[in-house]
Amino acid sequence: MTSKIVVTGGLGFIGSHVVVELQNEGFEVVVIDNLSNSSKDVLKGITEITGIEPIFEEFDLRDKFSLSDFFKRNSDVTGVIHFAASKAVGESVQLPLLYYENNLASLVYLLKELEQLKEANFIFSSSCTVYGQADELPITEAAPTKVAESPYGNTKQIGEEIIRDTAKVSKVLNAIALRYFNPIGAHESANIGELPIGTPQNLVPYITQIAIGLREQLSVFGDDYPTNDGTCIRDYIHVVDLAKAHVAALKRLLEKKNTENYEVFNIGTGKGSSVLEVINAFEEVSNQKLNYKIVGRRAGDITAAYADTTKANEVLDWKSELNLQDALLSAWNWEQKIRQI
Ligand code: UFG
């Protein structure tokens, strides 16, 4: 019997790649998305890759009536992978209540509905932002969480706590939070990828938009950090590797292999790269020079973060397989494909 899995935010950047990996593994997928930061065209991209069009329901998780109606019609759901959330760090500082409502109220409504299922295996999209600037690198799951720099980061911390507290007393809920490092790249087919609205805030989509001629120059935020070349270090993980980690986590819960009803895993490559290293790697794979200049630091940036992935490697039997060059090349291929249309 196939398992029916709900993916909220399943037409977004990470969600769409997870839908593909789930379908590749034979799961029946139902996508819920309010299209606030995605488009129905993503369904076509997914279908081109897998040959299967996922079931799609368009509604907002804050709409309790639609949510409740959905689970009445889908009481055979066995797993939920929850991406639907707002994710712009800067915007969250300006609009905190939007973030608390969209990321936390909807999470509470969703968890309440799951109580009616026979079993609720739940994967939560968390972030390494919960660690802030960790005292030790690489960062293990045992590292303490730090006071969040933004309402967005706070929603990830509080979201984890809400799920942990609920799983503790629930008869049906088993949950895993995946703390992503920096997801980048696109599917190798270039049928799905990242679609930033407006000016990209993240490094890699900014780089690919410069390379395609949409933007003039990259501002490198600070070269006076205490790192090898003075620029910040991050752990950039290919979105396809990240998507596979979700399938591994879900299978752990479906096969009842989890040892706690709430578990946390870091998902990264374990390797840190500086901003200048990313620029150099991009120049190499795209065979062109990138116009950039060093400017002042960006408020809220930490110096360095990269994952200790031992727990995910050993317990989930998952490991990232693609490197920075693979990820940058896939992001570049995607950028070129979408600008042709
Ligand atoms: N950077 C630049 N220029 C740019 C954009 C970024 O120099 O135009 C630098 C940043 O200063 C940072 C690095 O590139 O050193 C990566 O920046 P991103 O914005 O791509 O990623 P962040 O690590 O800042 O943020 C990401 C996610 C957040 C998440 C955070 C957790 O986007 O959602 O990781 O640390 F909260």
mmCIF file of C-alpha atoms and ligand atoms in Angstrom:
data_model
loop_
_atom_site.group_PDB
_atom_site.id
_atom_site.type_symbol
_atom_site.label_atom_id
_atom_site.label_comp_id
_atom_site.label_asym_id
_atom_site.label_seq_id
_atom_site.Cartn_x
_atom_site.Cartn_y
_atom_site.Cartn_z
ATOM 1 C CA MET A 1 0.000 0.000 0.000
ATOM 2 C CA THR A 2 1.376 3.420 -0.900
ATOM 3 C CA SER A 3 1.625 6.095 1.763
ATOM 4 C CA LYS A 4 -0.225 9.353 1.219
ATOM 5 C CA ILE A 5 2.007 12.279 2.126
ATOM 6 C CA VAL A 6 0.986 15.927 2.377
ATOM 7 C CA VAL A 7 3.564 18.559 1.456
ATOM 8 C CA THR A 8 2.559 22.052 2.582
ATOM 9 C CA GLY A 9 4.319 24.740 0.580
ATOM 10 C CA GLY A 10 4.998 21.989 -1.947
ATOM 11 C CA LEU A 11 5.313 24.384 -4.888
ATOM 12 C CA GLY A 12 8.080 26.410 -3.225
ATOM 13 C CA PHE A 13 11.822 26.064 -3.745
ATOM 14 C CA ILE A 14 12.598 23.247 -1.318
ATOM 15 C CA GLY A 15 9.067 21.810 -1.265
ATOM 16 C CA SER A 16 8.977 21.172 -5.019
ATOM 17 C CA HIS A 17 12.279 19.267 -4.895
ATOM 18 C CA VAL A 18 10.939 17.168 -2.025
ATOM 19 C CA VAL A 19 7.757 16.366 -3.981
ATOM 20 C CA VAL A 20 9.955 15.046 -6.814
ATOM 21 C CA GLU A 21 12.015 12.828 -4.493
ATOM 22 C CA LEU A 22 8.859 11.502 -2.777
ATOM 23 C CA GLN A 23 7.277 10.638 -6.106
ATOM 24 C CA ASN A 24 10.523 9.003 -7.258
ATOM 25 C CA GLU A 25 10.253 6.775 -4.185
ATOM 26 C CA GLY A 26 6.652 5.796 -4.950
ATOM 27 C CA PHE A 27 4.809 7.975 -2.420
ATOM 28 C CA GLU A 28 1.431 9.476 -3.286
ATOM 29 C CA VAL A 29 1.810 13.221 -2.782
ATOM 30 C CA VAL A 30 -0.801 15.880 -2.070
ATOM 31 C CA VAL A 31 0.471 19.453 -2.250
ATOM 32 C CA ILE A 32 -1.120 22.290 -0.281
ATOM 33 C CA ASP A 33 0.084 25.760 -1.289
ATOM 34 C CA ASN A 34 -1.467 29.245 -1.223
ATOM 35 C CA LEU A 35 0.727 30.376 -4.149
ATOM 36 C CA SER A 36 1.896 33.411 -2.131
ATOM 37 C CA ASN A 37 5.502 32.830 -3.181
ATOM 38 C CA SER A 38 5.140 30.200 -5.896
ATOM 39 C CA SER A 39 3.270 29.438 -9.075
ATOM 40 C CA LYS A 40 1.113 26.678 -10.521
ATOM 41 C CA ASP A 41 3.706 26.269 -13.292
ATOM 42 C CA VAL A 42 5.839 24.414 -10.752
ATOM 43 C CA LEU A 43 3.341 21.541 -11.048
ATOM 44 C CA LYS A 44 4.317 21.244 -14.714
ATOM 45 C CA GLY A 45 8.017 21.174 -13.826
ATOM 46 C CA ILE A 46 7.429 18.396 -11.287
ATOM 47 C CA THR A 47 5.309 16.422 -13.760
ATOM 48 C CA GLU A 48 7.971 16.731 -16.470
ATOM 49 C CA ILE A 49 10.543 15.195 -14.132
ATOM 50 C CA THR A 50 8.523 12.405 -12.544
ATOM 51 C CA GLY A 51 5.764 11.767 -15.083
ATOM 52 C CA ILE A 52 3.205 12.119 -12.281
ATOM 53 C CA GLU A 53 1.202 15.253 -11.548
ATOM 54 C CA PRO A 54 0.817 15.604 -7.780
ATOM 55 C CA ILE A 55 -2.646 16.341 -6.400
ATOM 56 C CA PHE A 56 -2.798 20.072 -5.676
ATOM 57 C CA GLU A 57 -5.076 21.982 -3.297
ATOM 58 C CA GLU A 58 -4.827 25.767 -3.178
ATOM 59 C CA PHE A 59 -5.583 27.258 0.220
ATOM 60 C CA ASP A 60 -3.948 29.107 3.083
ATOM 61 C CA LEU A 61 -3.188 27.112 6.239
ATOM 62 C CA ARG A 62 -4.450 30.026 8.342
ATOM 63 C CA ASP A 63 -7.887 29.209 6.909
ATOM 64 C CA LYS A 64 -9.005 26.757 9.607
ATOM 65 C CA PHE A 65 -12.162 25.800 7.761
ATOM 66 C CA SER A 66 -10.353 24.703 4.588
ATOM 67 C CA LEU A 67 -7.700 22.922 6.619
ATOM 68 C CA SER A 68 -10.237 20.978 8.640
ATOM 69 C CA ASP A 69 -12.226 20.141 5.525
ATOM 70 C CA PHE A 70 -9.030 18.918 3.852
ATOM 71 C CA PHE A 71 -8.254 16.419 6.616
ATOM 72 C CA LYS A 72 -11.878 15.223 6.700
ATOM 73 C CA ARG A 73 -11.463 14.289 3.062
ATOM 74 C CA ASN A 74 -7.928 12.927 3.566
ATOM 75 C CA SER A 75 -8.044 10.913 6.781
ATOM 76 C CA ASP A 76 -5.734 8.326 5.175
ATOM 77 C CA VAL A 77 -2.752 10.687 5.233
ATOM 78 C CA THR A 78 0.213 9.105 7.047
ATOM 79 C CA GLY A 79 2.819 11.836 6.770
ATOM 80 C CA VAL A 80 3.091 15.611 6.530
ATOM 81 C CA ILE A 81 6.148 17.591 5.432
ATOM 82 C CA HIS A 82 5.588 21.188 6.421
ATOM 83 C CA PHE A 83 7.290 23.962 4.433
ATOM 84 C CA ALA A 84 4.530 26.562 4.128
ATOM 85 C CA ALA A 85 5.959 29.657 5.798
ATOM 86 C CA SER A 86 7.298 33.129 5.104
ATOM 87 C CA LYS A 87 11.083 33.190 4.893
ATOM 88 C CA ALA A 88 12.480 36.675 4.268
ATOM 89 C CA VAL A 89 14.617 37.633 7.248
ATOM 90 C CA GLY A 90 14.520 41.411 6.584
ATOM 91 C CA GLU A 91 10.768 41.471 5.920
ATOM 92 C CA SER A 92 10.163 39.624 9.186
ATOM 93 C CA VAL A 93 11.754 42.507 11.102
ATOM 94 C CA GLN A 94 9.285 44.924 9.464
ATOM 95 C CA LEU A 95 6.240 42.641 9.692
ATOM 96 C CA PRO A 96 6.654 40.499 12.816
ATOM 97 C CA LEU A 97 2.959 39.723 13.252
ATOM 98 C CA LEU A 98 2.668 38.473 9.690
ATOM 99 C CA TYR A 99 5.527 36.073 10.450
ATOM 100 C CA TYR A 100 4.141 34.916 13.795
ATOM 101 C CA GLU A 101 0.713 34.351 12.288
ATOM 102 C CA ASN A 102 1.838 32.778 9.050
ATOM 103 C CA ASN A 103 4.573 30.574 10.496
ATOM 104 C CA LEU A 104 3.204 29.755 13.947
ATOM 105 C CA ALA A 105 -0.604 30.120 13.996
ATOM 106 C CA SER A 106 -0.817 27.897 10.912
ATOM 107 C CA LEU A 107 1.541 25.364 12.515
ATOM 108 C CA VAL A 108 -0.751 25.134 15.559
ATOM 109 C CA TYR A 109 -3.850 24.701 13.378
ATOM 110 C CA LEU A 110 -2.096 21.996 11.379
ATOM 111 C CA LEU A 111 -0.914 20.062 14.450
ATOM 112 C CA LYS A 112 -4.447 20.185 15.872
ATOM 113 C CA GLU A 113 -5.861 18.584 12.727
ATOM 114 C CA LEU A 114 -3.185 15.883 12.786
ATOM 115 C CA GLU A 115 -4.493 14.663 16.148
ATOM 116 C CA GLN A 116 -7.413 13.112 14.275
ATOM 117 C CA LEU A 117 -5.221 10.905 12.121
ATOM 118 C CA LYS A 118 -4.340 7.319 13.010
ATOM 119 C CA GLU A 119 -0.682 8.178 12.766
ATOM 120 C CA ALA A 120 0.911 11.549 12.106
ATOM 121 C CA ASN A 121 4.513 11.477 10.937
ATOM 122 C CA PHE A 122 5.631 15.070 10.717
ATOM 123 C CA ILE A 123 8.741 16.677 9.229
ATOM 124 C CA PHE A 124 9.400 20.315 10.067
ATOM 125 C CA SER A 125 11.451 22.700 8.003
ATOM 126 C CA SER A 126 13.790 24.316 10.529
ATOM 127 C CA SER A 127 17.022 26.232 10.106
ATOM 128 C CA CYS A 128 20.566 26.507 11.390
ATOM 129 C CA THR A 129 19.531 30.062 12.251
ATOM 130 C CA VAL A 130 18.432 28.605 15.634
ATOM 131 C CA TYR A 131 22.136 28.303 16.590
ATOM 132 C CA GLY A 132 23.004 31.950 15.857
ATOM 133 C CA GLN A 133 26.806 32.340 15.956
ATOM 134 C CA ALA A 134 27.708 29.007 17.522
ATOM 135 C CA ASP A 135 30.622 28.911 19.936
ATOM 136 C CA GLU A 136 32.096 25.817 18.313
ATOM 137 C CA LEU A 137 32.409 24.716 14.695
ATOM 138 C CA PRO A 138 31.295 22.468 13.126
ATOM 139 C CA ILE A 139 27.887 22.811 14.773
ATOM 140 C CA THR A 140 26.359 19.713 16.355
ATOM 141 C CA GLU A 141 22.707 19.327 17.316
ATOM 142 C CA ALA A 142 23.781 19.651 20.951
ATOM 143 C CA ALA A 143 24.878 23.270 20.426
ATOM 144 C CA PRO A 144 22.643 25.623 22.401
ATOM 145 C CA THR A 145 20.123 27.780 20.571
ATOM 146 C CA LYS A 146 20.791 31.518 20.754
ATOM 147 C CA VAL A 147 18.422 34.460 21.016
ATOM 148 C CA ALA A 148 17.013 34.852 17.505
ATOM 149 C CA GLU A 149 18.253 37.760 15.376
ATOM 150 C CA SER A 150 14.899 38.177 13.628
ATOM 151 C CA PRO A 151 11.212 37.293 14.017
ATOM 152 C CA TYR A 152 11.757 34.804 11.166
ATOM 153 C CA GLY A 153 14.475 33.022 13.145
ATOM 154 C CA ASN A 154 12.307 33.156 16.228
ATOM 155 C CA THR A 155 9.451 31.396 14.399
ATOM 156 C CA LYS A 156 11.809 28.497 13.682
ATOM 157 C CA GLN A 157 12.845 28.238 17.349
ATOM 158 C CA ILE A 158 9.296 28.540 18.675
ATOM 159 C CA GLY A 159 8.010 26.219 15.946
ATOM 160 C CA GLU A 160 10.428 23.527 17.117
ATOM 161 C CA GLU A 161 9.275 24.002 20.722
ATOM 162 C CA ILE A 162 5.593 23.797 19.778
ATOM 163 C CA ILE A 163 6.191 20.517 17.958
ATOM 164 C CA ARG A 164 8.374 19.079 20.750
ATOM 165 C CA ASP A 165 5.773 19.887 23.431
ATOM 166 C CA THR A 166 2.939 18.475 21.320
ATOM 167 C CA ALA A 167 4.783 15.263 20.419
ATOM 168 C CA LYS A 168 5.487 14.672 24.112
ATOM 169 C CA VAL A 169 1.786 14.180 24.898
ATOM 170 C CA SER A 170 0.289 13.203 21.555
ATOM 171 C CA LYS A 171 -0.786 9.619 20.914
ATOM 172 C CA VAL A 172 -0.289 9.942 17.165
ATOM 173 C CA LEU A 173 2.405 12.533 16.501
ATOM 174 C CA ASN A 174 6.027 11.635 15.783
ATOM 175 C CA ALA A 175 8.141 14.471 14.486
ATOM 176 C CA ILE A 176 11.545 15.306 13.077
ATOM 177 C CA ALA A 177 12.882 18.855 12.681
ATOM 178 C CA LEU A 178 15.522 19.259 9.986
ATOM 179 C CA ARG A 179 17.830 22.206 10.570
ATOM 180 C CA TYR A 180 18.967 23.230 7.104
ATOM 181 C CA PHE A 181 22.169 25.098 6.501
ATOM 182 C CA ASN A 182 22.185 27.102 3.214
ATOM 183 C CA PRO A 183 20.106 25.397 0.500
ATOM 184 C CA ILE A 184 21.084 26.329 -3.069
ATOM 185 C CA GLY A 185 20.898 24.892 -6.598
ATOM 186 C CA ALA A 186 18.145 23.383 -8.673
ATOM 187 C CA HIS A 187 17.057 20.050 -10.120
ATOM 188 C CA GLU A 188 19.559 18.835 -12.729
ATOM 189 C CA SER A 189 16.797 18.815 -15.373
ATOM 190 C CA ALA A 190 16.349 22.583 -14.821
ATOM 191 C CA ASN A 191 12.592 21.974 -14.691
ATOM 192 C CA ILE A 192 12.307 23.293 -11.127
ATOM 193 C CA GLY A 193 14.460 25.681 -9.084
ATOM 194 C CA GLU A 194 14.406 28.828 -6.981
ATOM 195 C CA LEU A 195 12.154 31.708 -8.084
ATOM 196 C CA PRO A 196 12.948 34.745 -5.954
ATOM 197 C CA ILE A 197 10.422 37.568 -6.186
ATOM 198 C CA GLY A 198 12.044 40.991 -6.622
ATOM 199 C CA THR A 199 15.662 41.550 -5.627
ATOM 200 C CA PRO A 200 17.182 38.328 -4.303
ATOM 201 C CA GLN A 201 18.334 38.556 -0.693
ATOM 202 C CA ASN A 202 20.398 35.375 -0.849
ATOM 203 C CA LEU A 203 23.840 35.047 -2.338
ATOM 204 C CA VAL A 204 23.410 32.417 -5.058
ATOM 205 C CA PRO A 205 20.259 33.751 -6.786
ATOM 206 C CA TYR A 206 21.902 37.190 -6.730
ATOM 207 C CA ILE A 207 25.000 35.762 -8.410
ATOM 208 C CA THR A 208 23.050 33.976 -11.147
ATOM 209 C CA GLN A 209 21.006 37.128 -11.853
ATOM 210 C CA ILE A 210 24.219 39.104 -12.336
ATOM 211 C CA ALA A 211 25.628 36.448 -14.637
ATOM 212 C CA ILE A 212 22.459 36.517 -16.785
ATOM 213 C CA GLY A 213 22.644 40.336 -16.977
ATOM 214 C CA LEU A 214 19.658 41.205 -14.785
ATOM 215 C CA ARG A 215 21.813 42.969 -12.173
ATOM 216 C CA GLU A 216 24.980 45.005 -12.331
ATOM 217 C CA GLN A 217 27.154 44.099 -9.424
ATOM 218 C CA LEU A 218 27.254 41.870 -6.376
ATOM 219 C CA SER A 219 27.914 43.560 -3.050
ATOM 220 C CA VAL A 220 30.034 41.291 -0.877
ATOM 221 C CA PHE A 221 28.988 42.140 2.661
ATOM 222 C CA GLY A 222 32.244 42.567 4.554
ATOM 223 C CA ASP A 223 35.790 41.245 4.137
ATOM 224 C CA ASP A 224 36.932 41.962 7.679
ATOM 225 C CA TYR A 225 35.522 38.874 9.392
ATOM 226 C CA PRO A 226 37.935 36.601 11.250
ATOM 227 C CA THR A 227 37.999 33.962 8.457
ATOM 228 C CA ASN A 228 40.677 32.845 5.978
ATOM 229 C CA ASP A 229 39.816 35.512 3.383
ATOM 230 C CA GLY A 230 37.763 37.857 5.588
ATOM 231 C CA THR A 231 34.351 36.950 4.120
ATOM 232 C CA CYS A 232 31.620 34.964 5.912
ATOM 233 C CA ILE A 233 31.550 31.190 5.822
ATOM 234 C CA ARG A 234 28.416 29.103 5.216
ATOM 235 C CA ASP A 235 27.581 25.471 4.510
ATOM 236 C CA TYR A 236 25.912 25.483 1.073
ATOM 237 C CA ILE A 237 23.880 22.349 0.437
ATOM 238 C CA HIS A 238 22.437 21.214 -2.898
ATOM 239 C CA VAL A 239 18.642 21.320 -2.713
ATOM 240 C CA VAL A 240 18.377 17.808 -4.212
ATOM 241 C CA ASP A 241 20.548 16.387 -1.421
ATOM 242 C CA LEU A 242 18.431 18.312 1.067
ATOM 243 C CA ALA A 243 15.240 16.908 -0.497
ATOM 244 C CA LYS A 244 16.579 13.361 -0.120
ATOM 245 C CA ALA A 245 17.180 14.010 3.587
ATOM 246 C CA HIS A 246 13.429 14.651 3.972
ATOM 247 C CA VAL A 247 12.609 11.288 2.419
ATOM 248 C CA ALA A 248 15.109 9.571 4.747
ATOM 249 C CA ALA A 249 13.583 11.308 7.775
ATOM 250 C CA LEU A 250 10.041 10.471 6.719
ATOM 251 C CA LYS A 251 10.920 6.805 6.176
ATOM 252 C CA ARG A 252 12.465 6.686 9.649
ATOM 253 C CA LEU A 253 9.128 7.745 11.109
ATOM 254 C CA LEU A 254 6.953 5.588 8.830
ATOM 255 C CA GLU A 255 9.090 2.543 9.666
ATOM 256 C CA LYS A 256 8.888 3.460 13.376
ATOM 257 C CA LYS A 257 12.653 3.526 13.715
ATOM 258 C CA ASN A 258 12.721 6.777 15.696
ATOM 259 C CA THR A 259 13.943 6.489 19.266
ATOM 260 C CA GLU A 260 12.207 9.675 20.500
ATOM 261 C CA ASN A 261 8.871 11.143 19.450
ATOM 262 C CA TYR A 262 10.696 14.368 18.557
ATOM 263 C CA GLU A 263 14.135 14.360 16.943
ATOM 264 C CA VAL A 264 16.367 17.027 15.413
ATOM 265 C CA PHE A 265 18.965 16.692 12.642
ATOM 266 C CA ASN A 266 21.404 19.093 11.020
ATOM 267 C CA ILE A 267 21.267 18.926 7.246
ATOM 268 C CA GLY A 268 24.331 20.339 5.547
ATOM 269 C CA THR A 269 27.449 19.145 3.747
ATOM 270 C CA GLY A 270 29.774 19.630 6.706
ATOM 271 C CA LYS A 271 31.993 21.869 4.574
ATOM 272 C CA GLY A 272 32.181 25.641 4.973
ATOM 273 C CA SER A 273 32.778 27.963 1.998
ATOM 274 C CA SER A 274 33.500 31.689 2.123
ATOM 275 C CA VAL A 275 31.651 34.196 -0.057
ATOM 276 C CA LEU A 276 34.785 34.649 -2.196
ATOM 277 C CA GLU A 277 35.118 30.880 -2.599
ATOM 278 C CA VAL A 278 31.519 30.728 -3.831
ATOM 279 C CA ILE A 279 32.228 33.524 -6.324
ATOM 280 C CA ASN A 280 35.368 31.742 -7.584
ATOM 281 C CA ALA A 281 33.545 28.423 -7.889
ATOM 282 C CA PHE A 282 30.744 30.116 -9.822
ATOM 283 C CA GLU A 283 33.227 31.781 -12.196
ATOM 284 C CA GLU A 284 34.755 28.364 -12.810
ATOM 285 C CA VAL A 285 31.522 26.498 -13.601
ATOM 286 C CA SER A 286 29.945 29.308 -15.635
ATOM 287 C CA ASN A 287 33.172 30.235 -17.377
ATOM 288 C CA GLN A 288 32.657 33.943 -16.858
ATOM 289 C CA LYS A 289 33.851 36.724 -14.544
ATOM 290 C CA LEU A 290 31.465 38.079 -11.969
ATOM 291 C CA ASN A 291 31.292 41.808 -11.264
ATOM 292 C CA TYR A 292 31.517 42.314 -7.498
ATOM 293 C CA LYS A 293 32.747 44.796 -4.935
ATOM 294 C CA ILE A 294 33.406 44.589 -1.232
ATOM 295 C CA VAL A 295 31.044 46.708 0.868
ATOM 296 C CA GLY A 296 30.319 46.967 4.602
ATOM 297 C CA ARG A 297 28.929 44.167 6.715
ATOM 298 C CA ARG A 298 25.191 43.305 6.564
ATOM 299 C CA ALA A 299 23.398 43.692 9.901
ATOM 300 C CA GLY A 300 22.601 40.372 11.547
ATOM 301 C CA ASP A 301 25.136 38.265 9.596
ATOM 302 C CA ILE A 302 27.110 35.741 11.595
ATOM 303 C CA THR A 303 30.781 35.032 10.826
ATOM 304 C CA ALA A 304 30.689 31.317 10.167
ATOM 305 C CA ALA A 305 28.324 28.349 10.263
ATOM 306 C CA TYR A 306 28.814 24.811 9.010
ATOM 307 C CA ALA A 307 27.269 21.562 10.119
ATOM 308 C CA ASP A 308 28.524 18.537 11.938
ATOM 309 C CA THR A 309 26.476 16.012 9.969
ATOM 310 C CA THR A 310 27.487 12.894 11.909
ATOM 311 C CA LYS A 311 24.014 12.383 13.382
ATOM 312 C CA ALA A 312 22.222 12.595 10.007
ATOM 313 C CA ASN A 313 24.899 10.408 8.377
ATOM 314 C CA GLU A 314 24.638 7.684 11.002
ATOM 315 C CA VAL A 315 21.028 7.773 12.144
ATOM 316 C CA LEU A 316 19.261 8.733 8.904
ATOM 317 C CA ASP A 317 21.838 6.948 6.772
ATOM 318 C CA TRP A 318 21.872 10.092 4.628
ATOM 319 C CA LYS A 319 24.830 11.990 3.290
ATOM 320 C CA SER A 320 25.151 14.882 0.847
ATOM 321 C CA GLU A 321 26.466 13.613 -2.478
ATOM 322 C CA LEU A 322 26.762 16.760 -4.572
ATOM 323 C CA ASN A 323 29.363 19.495 -4.105
ATOM 324 C CA LEU A 324 29.391 23.291 -4.330
ATOM 325 C CA GLN A 325 30.310 23.243 -8.032
ATOM 326 C CA ASP A 326 27.428 20.849 -8.836
ATOM 327 C CA ALA A 327 25.005 23.094 -6.956
ATOM 328 C CA LEU A 328 26.223 26.315 -8.587
ATOM 329 C CA LEU A 329 26.132 24.776 -12.064
ATOM 330 C CA SER A 330 22.549 23.570 -11.515
ATOM 331 C CA ALA A 331 21.534 27.050 -10.271
ATOM 332 C CA TRP A 332 23.158 28.600 -13.342
ATOM 333 C CA ASN A 333 21.443 26.164 -15.746
ATOM 334 C CA TRP A 334 18.104 26.956 -14.095
ATOM 335 C CA GLU A 335 18.650 30.713 -14.362
ATOM 336 C CA GLN A 336 19.476 30.384 -18.067
ATOM 337 C CA LYS A 337 16.428 28.208 -18.685
ATOM 338 C CA ILE A 338 13.910 30.532 -17.007
ATOM 339 C CA ARG A 339 15.210 33.632 -18.767
ATOM 340 C CA GLN A 340 14.783 32.010 -22.222
ATOM 341 C CA ILE A 341 11.018 31.871 -21.809
HETATM 342 N N1 UFG B 1 25.960 37.817 0.834
HETATM 343 C C1 UFG B 1 26.651 38.803 0.167
HETATM 344 N N2 UFG B 1 25.976 39.540 -0.772
HETATM 345 C C2 UFG B 1 24.672 39.334 -1.078
HETATM 346 C C3 UFG B 1 23.970 38.320 -0.369
HETATM 347 C C4 UFG B 1 24.657 37.597 0.563
HETATM 348 O O1 UFG B 1 27.845 39.044 0.409
HETATM 349 O O2 UFG B 1 24.110 40.060 -1.914
HETATM 350 C C5 UFG B 1 26.675 37.010 1.824
HETATM 351 C C6 UFG B 1 26.093 37.148 3.220
HETATM 352 O O3 UFG B 1 26.671 38.247 3.896
HETATM 353 C C7 UFG B 1 26.467 35.795 3.833
HETATM 354 C C8 UFG B 1 26.447 34.837 2.644
HETATM 355 O O4 UFG B 1 26.548 35.654 1.492
HETATM 356 O O5 UFG B 1 27.765 35.854 4.322
HETATM 357 C C9 UFG B 1 25.184 34.015 2.576
HETATM 358 O O6 UFG B 1 24.062 34.890 2.634
HETATM 359 P P1 UFG B 1 22.584 34.397 2.337
HETATM 360 O O7 UFG B 1 21.687 35.578 2.481
HETATM 361 O O8 UFG B 1 22.530 33.637 1.066
HETATM 362 O O9 UFG B 1 22.322 33.336 3.501
HETATM 363 P P2 UFG B 1 22.301 33.538 5.083
HETATM 364 O O10 UFG B 1 23.301 32.582 5.629
HETATM 365 O O11 UFG B 1 22.422 34.941 5.486
HETATM 366 O O12 UFG B 1 20.793 33.140 5.402
HETATM 367 C C10 UFG B 1 20.352 31.828 5.232
HETATM 368 C C11 UFG B 1 18.864 31.780 4.912
HETATM 369 C C12 UFG B 1 18.028 32.246 6.081
HETATM 370 C C13 UFG B 1 18.451 31.548 7.320
HETATM 371 C C14 UFG B 1 19.932 31.669 7.537
HETATM 372 C C15 UFG B 1 20.395 30.835 8.682
HETATM 373 O O13 UFG B 1 18.565 32.594 3.813
HETATM 374 O O14 UFG B 1 16.693 31.919 5.827
HETATM 375 O O15 UFG B 1 20.618 31.165 6.393
HETATM 376 O O16 UFG B 1 21.682 31.168 9.027
HETATM 377 F F1 UFG B 1 17.823 32.096 8.404
#
